Amino acid sequence: MTDVTRLVIFGRQGAGKGTQCDRIVGHYGVIHLSTGDMFRAAVAAGTDMGKQVEPIMQSGGLVPDEMTIGIVRDRLAQSDVESKGFVLDGFPRTPGQAEALVEMLGDDKLTAVINLDVPLDEVTARMKGRGREDDTNESIAKRLALYEEETVPTIDWFAERGMVVNVDGLGTEDEVAERIFSAIERSG
Ligand code: AMP
């Protein structure tokens, strides 16, 4: 099917990605795929994978590519995702994950890769007010540093292939959502 919407959204933690993913789901009817949510569910369920990823998540580190790519591969193969499309949130986070994603999609091209841009000082302030369990000062600092080290090169990987649209993430929820929708329309 060519009309299925397949999206990747990038943005520093605290950039409002979760909120905007809800807006995208409401607008396009795609499925929200968040690797962070998948890992949190595994931790909550006490699965073997959950036990392995819990300390990594607590410290703000990255779960190994092999495990992360595996859960995304399994989820992308399910029929609801194949028919409704998706917005991937929090994946890919490394160039290796990006390559794996493009390879597993094969002929199913991504509709758009959105880079929701919010400056570092703004997201740091927002995250400190968020109060999530893995939001200690150290883990916030580590996640933001890893974003610069691993995820920015991942965005560059897509940019080199002409696939990234930058969206200004400052403004009201509605303003940002409108910018994202028009970026998707322009790419699609
Ligand atoms: P998030 O909700 O996207 O901030 O993810 C929470 C945590 O889950 C991250 O700090 C990582 O420890 C882990 N995680 C989520 N997605 C990935 C990914 N694509 N690669 C590696 N680790 C991930």
mmCIF file of C-alpha atoms and ligand atoms in Angstrom:
data_model
loop_
_atom_site.group_PDB
_atom_site.id
_atom_site.type_symbol
_atom_site.label_atom_id
_atom_site.label_comp_id
_atom_site.label_asym_id
_atom_site.label_seq_id
_atom_site.Cartn_x
_atom_site.Cartn_y
_atom_site.Cartn_z
ATOM 1 C CA MET A 1 0.000 0.000 0.000
ATOM 2 C CA THR A 2 1.380 3.381 -0.909
ATOM 3 C CA ASP A 3 -1.016 5.583 1.054
ATOM 4 C CA VAL A 4 -0.025 4.388 4.519
ATOM 5 C CA THR A 5 1.566 7.143 6.594
ATOM 6 C CA ARG A 6 4.890 6.135 8.126
ATOM 7 C CA LEU A 7 6.609 8.696 10.298
ATOM 8 C CA VAL A 8 9.642 9.076 12.487
ATOM 9 C CA ILE A 9 9.707 11.956 14.959
ATOM 10 C CA PHE A 10 12.899 13.217 16.548
ATOM 11 C CA GLY A 11 13.166 15.659 19.401
ATOM 12 C CA ARG A 12 15.140 15.977 22.578
ATOM 13 C CA GLN A 13 13.487 14.499 25.631
ATOM 14 C CA GLY A 14 11.156 17.239 26.844
ATOM 15 C CA ALA A 15 10.568 18.710 23.375
ATOM 16 C CA GLY A 16 6.869 17.807 23.476
ATOM 17 C CA LYS A 17 7.157 14.742 21.247
ATOM 18 C CA GLY A 18 4.659 12.701 23.284
ATOM 19 C CA THR A 19 1.995 15.397 23.040
ATOM 20 C CA GLN A 20 2.606 15.906 19.351
ATOM 21 C CA CYS A 21 2.499 12.151 18.742
ATOM 22 C CA ASP A 22 -1.022 12.169 20.222
ATOM 23 C CA ARG A 23 -1.953 14.962 17.802
ATOM 24 C CA ILE A 24 -0.478 13.040 14.855
ATOM 25 C CA VAL A 25 -2.394 9.902 15.892
ATOM 26 C CA GLY A 26 -5.608 11.944 16.100
ATOM 27 C CA HIS A 27 -5.039 13.478 12.674
ATOM 28 C CA TYR A 28 -3.685 10.570 10.633
ATOM 29 C CA GLY A 29 -5.001 7.521 12.524
ATOM 30 C CA VAL A 30 -1.521 6.005 12.704
ATOM 31 C CA ILE A 31 -0.254 3.895 15.594
ATOM 32 C CA HIS A 32 2.072 5.494 18.131
ATOM 33 C CA LEU A 33 5.171 3.343 18.563
ATOM 34 C CA SER A 34 7.334 4.497 21.450
ATOM 35 C CA THR A 35 10.275 2.276 22.332
ATOM 36 C CA GLY A 36 10.441 4.000 25.744
ATOM 37 C CA ASP A 37 6.794 2.973 26.382
ATOM 38 C CA MET A 38 7.544 -0.577 25.205
ATOM 39 C CA PHE A 39 10.497 -0.847 27.575
ATOM 40 C CA ARG A 40 8.530 0.698 30.465
ATOM 41 C CA ALA A 41 5.757 -1.852 29.861
ATOM 42 C CA ALA A 42 8.320 -4.677 29.938
ATOM 43 C CA VAL A 43 9.732 -3.348 33.224
ATOM 44 C CA ALA A 44 6.232 -3.056 34.720
ATOM 45 C CA ALA A 45 5.382 -6.601 33.599
ATOM 46 C CA GLY A 46 8.630 -7.929 35.071
ATOM 47 C CA THR A 47 9.638 -9.792 31.894
ATOM 48 C CA ASP A 48 13.214 -10.951 31.298
ATOM 49 C CA MET A 49 13.714 -8.043 28.919
ATOM 50 C CA GLY A 50 12.254 -5.686 31.528
ATOM 51 C CA LYS A 51 14.766 -6.904 34.102
ATOM 52 C CA GLN A 52 17.622 -6.318 31.681
ATOM 53 C CA VAL A 53 16.577 -2.835 30.609
ATOM 54 C CA GLU A 54 15.486 -1.435 33.978
ATOM 55 C CA PRO A 55 18.967 -0.444 35.282
ATOM 56 C CA ILE A 56 19.917 0.948 31.873
ATOM 57 C CA MET A 57 16.801 3.124 31.791
ATOM 58 C CA GLN A 58 17.293 4.266 35.383
ATOM 59 C CA SER A 59 20.780 5.494 34.564
ATOM 60 C CA GLY A 60 19.641 7.240 31.374
ATOM 61 C CA GLY A 61 21.769 4.963 29.163
ATOM 62 C CA LEU A 62 20.781 3.389 25.853
ATOM 63 C CA VAL A 63 19.447 -0.144 25.587
ATOM 64 C CA PRO A 64 21.686 -2.153 23.180
ATOM 65 C CA ASP A 65 20.765 -1.819 19.499
ATOM 66 C CA GLU A 66 20.137 -5.532 19.057
ATOM 67 C CA MET A 67 17.397 -5.639 21.677
ATOM 68 C CA THR A 68 15.850 -2.336 20.585
ATOM 69 C CA ILE A 69 15.823 -3.233 16.900
ATOM 70 C CA GLY A 70 14.279 -6.596 17.796
ATOM 71 C CA ILE A 71 11.238 -5.139 19.566
ATOM 72 C CA VAL A 72 10.641 -2.632 16.773
ATOM 73 C CA ARG A 73 10.967 -5.319 14.114
ATOM 74 C CA ASP A 74 8.364 -7.471 15.900
ATOM 75 C CA ARG A 75 5.938 -4.590 16.308
ATOM 76 C CA LEU A 76 6.279 -3.338 12.707
ATOM 77 C CA ALA A 77 5.391 -6.804 11.432
ATOM 78 C CA GLN A 78 1.968 -6.751 13.130
ATOM 79 C CA SER A 79 -1.017 -6.234 10.869
ATOM 80 C CA ASP A 80 -2.479 -3.154 12.641
ATOM 81 C CA VAL A 81 0.767 -1.267 12.077
ATOM 82 C CA GLU A 82 1.022 -2.464 8.484
ATOM 83 C CA SER A 83 -2.491 -1.248 7.665
ATOM 84 C CA LYS A 84 -2.717 1.958 9.727
ATOM 85 C CA GLY A 85 0.885 3.152 9.533
ATOM 86 C CA PHE A 86 2.870 4.491 12.445
ATOM 87 C CA VAL A 87 4.681 7.304 14.130
ATOM 88 C CA LEU A 88 7.924 6.085 15.646
ATOM 89 C CA ASP A 89 8.886 7.992 18.802
ATOM 90 C CA GLY A 90 12.265 7.409 20.458
ATOM 91 C CA PHE A 91 13.479 5.112 17.686
ATOM 92 C CA PRO A 92 15.833 5.191 15.861
ATOM 93 C CA ARG A 93 18.251 6.752 18.331
ATOM 94 C CA THR A 94 21.541 5.570 16.802
ATOM 95 C CA PRO A 95 22.736 5.449 13.182
ATOM 96 C CA GLY A 96 22.759 1.627 13.469
ATOM 97 C CA GLN A 97 19.060 1.663 14.403
ATOM 98 C CA ALA A 98 18.330 4.008 11.466
ATOM 99 C CA GLU A 99 19.991 1.654 9.007
ATOM 100 C CA ALA A 100 18.107 -1.296 10.482
ATOM 101 C CA LEU A 101 14.805 0.582 10.208
ATOM 102 C CA VAL A 102 15.253 1.474 6.552
ATOM 103 C CA GLU A 103 16.319 -2.088 5.828
ATOM 104 C CA MET A 104 13.346 -3.655 7.628
ATOM 105 C CA LEU A 105 10.890 -1.323 5.856
ATOM 106 C CA GLY A 106 12.269 -2.268 2.456
ATOM 107 C CA ASP A 107 9.954 -0.884 -0.218
ATOM 108 C CA ASP A 108 7.660 0.700 2.391
ATOM 109 C CA LYS A 109 9.139 4.170 2.348
ATOM 110 C CA LEU A 110 8.921 6.576 5.260
ATOM 111 C CA THR A 111 6.479 9.417 4.575
ATOM 112 C CA ALA A 112 8.469 11.907 6.627
ATOM 113 C CA VAL A 113 11.175 12.204 9.251
ATOM 114 C CA ILE A 114 10.302 15.121 11.506
ATOM 115 C CA ASN A 115 12.857 16.869 13.656
ATOM 116 C CA LEU A 116 10.985 18.715 16.402
ATOM 117 C CA ASP A 117 13.478 21.354 17.338
ATOM 118 C CA VAL A 118 13.529 22.834 20.868
ATOM 119 C CA PRO A 119 16.737 24.375 22.241
ATOM 120 C CA LEU A 120 18.714 22.539 24.920
ATOM 121 C CA ASP A 121 18.171 25.098 27.727
ATOM 122 C CA GLU A 122 14.401 25.040 27.180
ATOM 123 C CA VAL A 123 14.098 21.213 27.300
ATOM 124 C CA THR A 124 16.321 21.025 30.398
ATOM 125 C CA ALA A 125 13.975 23.391 32.237
ATOM 126 C CA ARG A 126 10.890 21.510 31.028
ATOM 127 C CA MET A 127 12.228 18.083 32.033
ATOM 128 C CA LYS A 128 13.052 19.158 35.565
ATOM 129 C CA GLY A 129 9.396 20.021 36.034
ATOM 130 C CA ARG A 130 8.159 16.694 34.657
ATOM 131 C CA GLY A 131 8.785 14.406 37.646
ATOM 132 C CA ARG A 132 9.079 11.064 35.845
ATOM 133 C CA GLU A 133 10.710 8.289 37.876
ATOM 134 C CA ASP A 134 13.809 8.114 35.663
ATOM 135 C CA ASP A 135 14.152 11.947 35.657
ATOM 136 C CA THR A 136 16.970 12.500 38.143
ATOM 137 C CA ASN A 137 19.369 15.364 37.398
ATOM 138 C CA GLU A 138 22.065 12.842 36.436
ATOM 139 C CA SER A 139 19.829 10.795 34.149
ATOM 140 C CA ILE A 140 18.460 13.944 32.474
ATOM 141 C CA ALA A 141 22.012 15.171 31.836
ATOM 142 C CA LYS A 142 23.053 11.745 30.532
ATOM 143 C CA ARG A 143 20.037 11.423 28.216
ATOM 144 C CA LEU A 144 20.609 14.898 26.793
ATOM 145 C CA ALA A 145 24.333 14.195 26.282
ATOM 146 C CA LEU A 146 23.537 10.884 24.575
ATOM 147 C CA TYR A 147 21.065 12.703 22.349
ATOM 148 C CA GLU A 148 23.851 14.956 21.095
ATOM 149 C CA GLU A 149 26.304 12.046 20.746
ATOM 150 C CA GLU A 150 24.081 9.394 19.175
ATOM 151 C CA THR A 151 20.788 10.846 18.040
ATOM 152 C CA VAL A 152 22.030 14.023 16.347
ATOM 153 C CA PRO A 153 24.240 11.842 14.068
ATOM 154 C CA THR A 154 21.123 9.726 13.430
ATOM 155 C CA ILE A 155 19.184 12.826 12.313
ATOM 156 C CA ASP A 156 22.185 13.724 10.144
ATOM 157 C CA TRP A 157 22.051 10.214 8.652
ATOM 158 C CA PHE A 158 18.499 10.899 7.456
ATOM 159 C CA ALA A 159 19.355 14.480 6.467
ATOM 160 C CA GLU A 160 22.139 13.226 4.192
ATOM 161 C CA ARG A 161 19.442 11.210 2.431
ATOM 162 C CA GLY A 162 17.226 14.291 2.094
ATOM 163 C CA MET A 163 14.589 12.865 4.410
ATOM 164 C CA VAL A 164 14.440 15.305 7.340
ATOM 165 C CA VAL A 165 12.014 18.175 7.832
ATOM 166 C CA ASN A 166 12.861 20.564 10.664
ATOM 167 C CA VAL A 167 9.906 21.850 12.657
ATOM 168 C CA ASP A 168 10.190 24.661 15.192
ATOM 169 C CA GLY A 169 8.949 23.159 18.470
ATOM 170 C CA LEU A 170 8.487 26.461 20.330
ATOM 171 C CA GLY A 171 4.962 27.816 20.576
ATOM 172 C CA THR A 172 1.553 26.524 21.591
ATOM 173 C CA GLU A 173 0.595 22.871 21.119
ATOM 174 C CA ASP A 174 -1.766 23.897 18.314
ATOM 175 C CA GLU A 175 0.848 25.978 16.522
ATOM 176 C CA VAL A 176 3.411 23.186 16.660
ATOM 177 C CA ALA A 177 0.841 20.573 15.550
ATOM 178 C CA GLU A 178 -0.109 22.717 12.527
ATOM 179 C CA ARG A 179 3.572 23.037 11.579
ATOM 180 C CA ILE A 180 3.997 19.267 11.820
ATOM 181 C CA PHE A 181 0.888 18.536 9.729
ATOM 182 C CA SER A 182 1.995 20.899 6.989
ATOM 183 C CA ALA A 183 5.506 19.395 7.044
ATOM 184 C CA ILE A 184 3.966 15.926 6.594
ATOM 185 C CA GLU A 185 1.724 17.143 3.759
ATOM 186 C CA ARG A 186 4.723 18.672 2.010
ATOM 187 C CA SER A 187 6.709 15.436 2.361
ATOM 188 C CA GLY A 188 3.976 12.930 1.598
HETATM 189 P P1 AMP B 1 12.095 7.563 26.164
HETATM 190 O O1 AMP B 1 10.736 7.384 26.779
HETATM 191 O O2 AMP B 1 12.054 7.564 24.680
HETATM 192 O O3 AMP B 1 12.832 8.736 26.740
HETATM 193 O O4 AMP B 1 12.938 6.245 26.568
HETATM 194 C C1 AMP B 1 13.205 5.945 27.915
HETATM 195 C C2 AMP B 1 14.469 5.094 28.005
HETATM 196 O O5 AMP B 1 14.280 3.862 27.280
HETATM 197 C C3 AMP B 1 15.709 5.716 27.390
HETATM 198 O O6 AMP B 1 16.357 6.598 28.291
HETATM 199 C C4 AMP B 1 16.547 4.480 27.060
HETATM 200 O O7 AMP B 1 17.143 3.939 28.228
HETATM 201 C C5 AMP B 1 15.485 3.500 26.602
HETATM 202 N N1 AMP B 1 15.239 3.603 25.131
HETATM 203 C C6 AMP B 1 14.094 4.001 24.513
HETATM 204 N N2 AMP B 1 14.219 3.980 23.178
HETATM 205 C C7 AMP B 1 15.490 3.554 22.925
HETATM 206 C C8 AMP B 1 16.242 3.347 21.727
HETATM 207 N N3 AMP B 1 15.707 3.571 20.506
HETATM 208 N N4 AMP B 1 17.509 2.889 21.855
HETATM 209 C C9 AMP B 1 18.060 2.648 23.072
HETATM 210 N N5 AMP B 1 17.416 2.847 24.231
HETATM 211 C C10 AMP B 1 16.140 3.299 24.179
#
